[in-house]
Amino acid sequence: LDDLLVRVIGGMYSGTYKEAVPYVGDNSITTFQYRVQLAFSGGTTTAGFVGLAFRCDNFSSSSVETTESMVGYYLEVGQYSVALYKCLYGDSICLGSKNFATSTNEFVEYQIQMDGNSIRITCDGTNLFNLVDQFAFSSGHLGFCANNVNANIRNIKVSAIQH
């Protein structure tokens, strides 16, 4: 990674009902910090979510696939809960989940750090997940998606972790 691989200053609005995961970068991203600000808008259902994928790839030749074909990690962020999954071609293992509510139209920052086998995820500095995956995927793309949700996403930043 360069010091700053991706930076989106403006914003993106998503109100989709079809889940797809567009990938960013090549599949060699290993150790990184991935930060995203997001806000849920009115009209979001309790089942709707924004997905943040990391160290991910898929088994088809397309760079846009659903989570059903994904290999990698996937943070599912809803307005009232958050869950972390490890996906392997349609089989998903939940590595953790929490009830975690955010206010409508209020931006919060999610930060994902992946360093070797260690995964640390925070929201506005509050620790959500801090775990070690002994059989971690070694590299992959970054990505994001939305499913049945009205959300605004801005300030996507990816940088290398300095040791």
mmCIF file of C-alpha atoms in Angstrom:
data_model
loop_
_atom_site.group_PDB
_atom_site.id
_atom_site.type_symbol
_atom_site.label_atom_id
_atom_site.label_comp_id
_atom_site.label_asym_id
_atom_site.label_seq_id
_atom_site.Cartn_x
_atom_site.Cartn_y
_atom_site.Cartn_z
ATOM 1 C CA LEU A 1 0.000 0.000 0.000
ATOM 2 C CA ASP A 2 1.029 3.542 -0.568
ATOM 3 C CA ASP A 3 0.572 5.870 2.382
ATOM 4 C CA LEU A 4 -2.897 6.566 1.042
ATOM 5 C CA LEU A 5 -4.370 4.056 -1.396
ATOM 6 C CA VAL A 6 -7.939 5.337 -1.596
ATOM 7 C CA ARG A 7 -9.496 8.602 -0.512
ATOM 8 C CA VAL A 8 -13.017 9.694 -1.353
ATOM 9 C CA ILE A 9 -13.686 13.213 -0.065
ATOM 10 C CA GLY A 10 -17.160 13.783 -1.453
ATOM 11 C CA GLY A 11 -19.696 11.128 -0.697
ATOM 12 C CA MET A 12 -21.771 8.305 -2.050
ATOM 13 C CA TYR A 13 -25.448 7.699 -1.510
ATOM 14 C CA SER A 14 -26.752 4.172 -1.682
ATOM 15 C CA GLY A 15 -30.363 3.139 -1.723
ATOM 16 C CA THR A 16 -30.054 -0.223 -3.423
ATOM 17 C CA TYR A 17 -32.013 -3.428 -2.895
ATOM 18 C CA LYS A 18 -29.452 -5.686 -4.565
ATOM 19 C CA GLU A 19 -26.326 -6.666 -2.706
ATOM 20 C CA ALA A 20 -23.117 -6.480 -4.748
ATOM 21 C CA VAL A 21 -19.527 -5.992 -3.616
ATOM 22 C CA PRO A 22 -17.400 -3.776 -5.874
ATOM 23 C CA TYR A 23 -13.709 -4.288 -5.121
ATOM 24 C CA VAL A 24 -10.975 -1.692 -4.687
ATOM 25 C CA GLY A 25 -7.285 -2.277 -5.414
ATOM 26 C CA ASP A 26 -5.589 -5.490 -6.426
ATOM 27 C CA ASN A 27 -5.758 -8.697 -4.402
ATOM 28 C CA SER A 28 -2.422 -8.157 -2.654
ATOM 29 C CA ILE A 29 -3.651 -5.842 0.122
ATOM 30 C CA THR A 30 -2.399 -7.343 3.391
ATOM 31 C CA THR A 31 -1.763 -5.071 6.388
ATOM 32 C CA PHE A 32 -3.921 -1.935 6.428
ATOM 33 C CA GLN A 33 -6.220 0.488 8.174
ATOM 34 C CA TYR A 34 -9.582 1.034 6.417
ATOM 35 C CA ARG A 35 -11.725 3.967 7.619
ATOM 36 C CA VAL A 36 -15.227 4.855 6.411
ATOM 37 C CA GLN A 37 -17.741 7.403 7.626
ATOM 38 C CA LEU A 38 -21.381 6.460 7.169
ATOM 39 C CA ALA A 39 -24.807 7.737 8.127
ATOM 40 C CA PHE A 40 -28.136 5.948 7.834
ATOM 41 C CA SER A 41 -30.922 8.007 6.267
ATOM 42 C CA GLY A 42 -34.668 7.835 6.777
ATOM 43 C CA GLY A 43 -36.411 4.858 5.234
ATOM 44 C CA THR A 44 -33.794 2.308 6.272
ATOM 45 C CA THR A 45 -35.312 -1.016 7.280
ATOM 46 C CA THR A 46 -34.098 -2.912 10.329
ATOM 47 C CA ALA A 47 -32.826 -5.625 7.953
ATOM 48 C CA GLY A 48 -30.842 -3.149 5.822
ATOM 49 C CA PHE A 49 -27.078 -2.883 6.097
ATOM 50 C CA VAL A 50 -23.881 -1.479 4.664
ATOM 51 C CA GLY A 51 -21.159 -4.064 4.093
ATOM 52 C CA LEU A 52 -17.437 -3.378 4.400
ATOM 53 C CA ALA A 53 -15.376 -6.190 2.885
ATOM 54 C CA PHE A 54 -11.650 -6.707 3.370
ATOM 55 C CA ARG A 55 -9.013 -9.241 2.348
ATOM 56 C CA CYS A 56 -11.650 -10.507 -0.040
ATOM 57 C CA ASP A 57 -11.766 -12.140 -3.440
ATOM 58 C CA ASN A 58 -14.211 -14.348 -5.325
ATOM 59 C CA PHE A 59 -14.157 -17.448 -7.471
ATOM 60 C CA SER A 60 -15.518 -15.861 -10.652
ATOM 61 C CA SER A 61 -13.818 -13.540 -13.104
ATOM 62 C CA SER A 62 -16.059 -10.575 -12.251
ATOM 63 C CA SER A 63 -14.893 -7.786 -9.941
ATOM 64 C CA VAL A 64 -18.492 -7.243 -8.779
ATOM 65 C CA GLU A 65 -20.032 -10.204 -6.984
ATOM 66 C CA THR A 66 -22.448 -10.858 -4.163
ATOM 67 C CA THR A 67 -21.278 -12.006 -0.755
ATOM 68 C CA GLU A 68 -22.479 -15.487 -1.765
ATOM 69 C CA SER A 69 -19.403 -15.901 -3.966
ATOM 70 C CA MET A 70 -16.938 -14.060 -1.755
ATOM 71 C CA VAL A 71 -13.888 -15.319 0.076
ATOM 72 C CA GLY A 72 -12.763 -12.950 2.807
ATOM 73 C CA TYR A 73 -14.003 -10.878 5.723
ATOM 74 C CA TYR A 74 -17.209 -8.882 5.775
ATOM 75 C CA LEU A 75 -18.382 -6.324 8.344
ATOM 76 C CA GLU A 76 -22.177 -6.006 8.188
ATOM 77 C CA VAL A 77 -23.199 -2.624 9.633
ATOM 78 C CA GLY A 78 -26.870 -2.043 10.370
ATOM 79 C CA GLN A 79 -28.393 0.953 12.093
ATOM 80 C CA TYR A 80 -28.948 -1.120 15.253
ATOM 81 C CA SER A 81 -26.314 -3.865 15.091
ATOM 82 C CA VAL A 82 -22.965 -4.858 13.641
ATOM 83 C CA ALA A 83 -21.600 -8.331 12.783
ATOM 84 C CA LEU A 84 -18.274 -9.623 11.481
ATOM 85 C CA TYR A 85 -18.231 -12.607 9.099
ATOM 86 C CA LYS A 86 -15.601 -14.793 7.531
ATOM 87 C CA CYS A 87 -16.924 -15.882 4.129
ATOM 88 C CA LEU A 88 -15.859 -18.891 2.098
ATOM 89 C CA TYR A 89 -17.820 -19.350 -1.151
ATOM 90 C CA GLY A 90 -21.296 -19.003 0.325
ATOM 91 C CA ASP A 91 -20.473 -20.406 3.762
ATOM 92 C CA SER A 92 -20.283 -17.666 6.362
ATOM 93 C CA ILE A 93 -18.932 -17.962 9.888
ATOM 94 C CA CYS A 94 -19.994 -15.218 12.281
ATOM 95 C CA LEU A 95 -16.871 -14.144 14.192
ATOM 96 C CA GLY A 96 -18.887 -11.805 16.399
ATOM 97 C CA SER A 97 -21.974 -9.617 16.575
ATOM 98 C CA LYS A 98 -23.172 -6.771 18.782
ATOM 99 C CA ASN A 99 -26.219 -4.613 19.258
ATOM 100 C CA PHE A 100 -24.902 -1.164 18.446
ATOM 101 C CA ALA A 101 -27.318 1.634 17.560
ATOM 102 C CA THR A 102 -26.466 4.780 15.603
ATOM 103 C CA SER A 103 -28.654 7.827 15.084
ATOM 104 C CA THR A 104 -30.330 8.585 11.754
ATOM 105 C CA ASN A 105 -28.447 11.171 9.638
ATOM 106 C CA GLU A 106 -25.462 11.228 12.017
ATOM 107 C CA PHE A 107 -22.096 10.268 10.510
ATOM 108 C CA VAL A 108 -19.993 7.791 12.475
ATOM 109 C CA GLU A 109 -16.558 6.463 11.554
ATOM 110 C CA TYR A 110 -15.850 2.752 11.330
ATOM 111 C CA GLN A 111 -12.214 1.728 11.356
ATOM 112 C CA ILE A 112 -10.957 -1.726 10.410
ATOM 113 C CA GLN A 113 -7.344 -2.673 11.135
ATOM 114 C CA MET A 114 -5.922 -5.903 9.748
ATOM 115 C CA ASP A 115 -2.376 -6.725 10.824
ATOM 116 C CA GLY A 116 -1.255 -10.304 10.178
ATOM 117 C CA ASN A 117 -3.907 -12.496 11.824
ATOM 118 C CA SER A 118 -5.217 -9.686 14.065
ATOM 119 C CA ILE A 119 -8.490 -7.900 13.322
ATOM 120 C CA ARG A 120 -9.517 -4.782 15.245
ATOM 121 C CA ILE A 121 -12.737 -2.882 14.476
ATOM 122 C CA THR A 122 -13.923 0.319 16.141
ATOM 123 C CA CYS A 123 -16.751 2.817 15.697
ATOM 124 C CA ASP A 124 -15.924 6.390 16.699
ATOM 125 C CA GLY A 125 -13.199 4.967 18.942
ATOM 126 C CA THR A 126 -15.440 2.402 20.660
ATOM 127 C CA ASN A 127 -13.953 -1.089 20.381
ATOM 128 C CA LEU A 128 -16.382 -3.466 18.633
ATOM 129 C CA PHE A 129 -14.161 -6.447 17.785
ATOM 130 C CA ASN A 130 -10.575 -7.307 18.653
ATOM 131 C CA LEU A 131 -9.666 -10.851 17.671
ATOM 132 C CA VAL A 132 -7.087 -13.155 16.140
ATOM 133 C CA ASP A 133 -7.989 -15.536 13.315
ATOM 134 C CA GLN A 134 -5.491 -18.403 13.376
ATOM 135 C CA PHE A 135 -6.468 -19.294 9.789
ATOM 136 C CA ALA A 136 -6.672 -15.747 8.407
ATOM 137 C CA PHE A 137 -6.811 -14.954 4.714
ATOM 138 C CA SER A 138 -3.400 -13.502 3.866
ATOM 139 C CA SER A 139 -4.414 -10.883 1.288
ATOM 140 C CA GLY A 140 -7.239 -9.647 -0.907
ATOM 141 C CA HIS A 141 -9.243 -6.665 -2.085
ATOM 142 C CA LEU A 142 -11.224 -4.097 -0.132
ATOM 143 C CA GLY A 143 -14.859 -3.439 -0.992
ATOM 144 C CA PHE A 144 -18.218 -2.171 0.148
ATOM 145 C CA CYS A 145 -21.891 -2.676 -0.596
ATOM 146 C CA ALA A 146 -25.381 -1.808 0.533
ATOM 147 C CA ASN A 147 -28.461 -3.967 0.882
ATOM 148 C CA ASN A 148 -31.977 -2.641 1.456
ATOM 149 C CA VAL A 149 -30.636 0.513 3.083
ATOM 150 C CA ASN A 150 -30.539 4.271 2.646
ATOM 151 C CA ALA A 151 -27.058 5.366 3.672
ATOM 152 C CA ASN A 152 -24.498 8.040 2.942
ATOM 153 C CA ILE A 153 -20.845 6.992 2.791
ATOM 154 C CA ARG A 154 -17.962 9.460 2.766
ATOM 155 C CA ASN A 155 -14.268 9.875 3.571
ATOM 156 C CA ILE A 156 -13.107 6.384 2.658
ATOM 157 C CA LYS A 157 -9.438 6.163 3.601
ATOM 158 C CA VAL A 158 -7.060 3.252 3.359
ATOM 159 C CA SER A 159 -3.497 3.393 4.613
ATOM 160 C CA ALA A 160 -0.675 1.095 5.603
ATOM 161 C CA ILE A 161 -0.109 0.325 9.278
ATOM 162 C CA GLN A 162 3.317 1.560 10.305
ATOM 163 C CA HIS A 163 5.352 -0.696 12.606
#
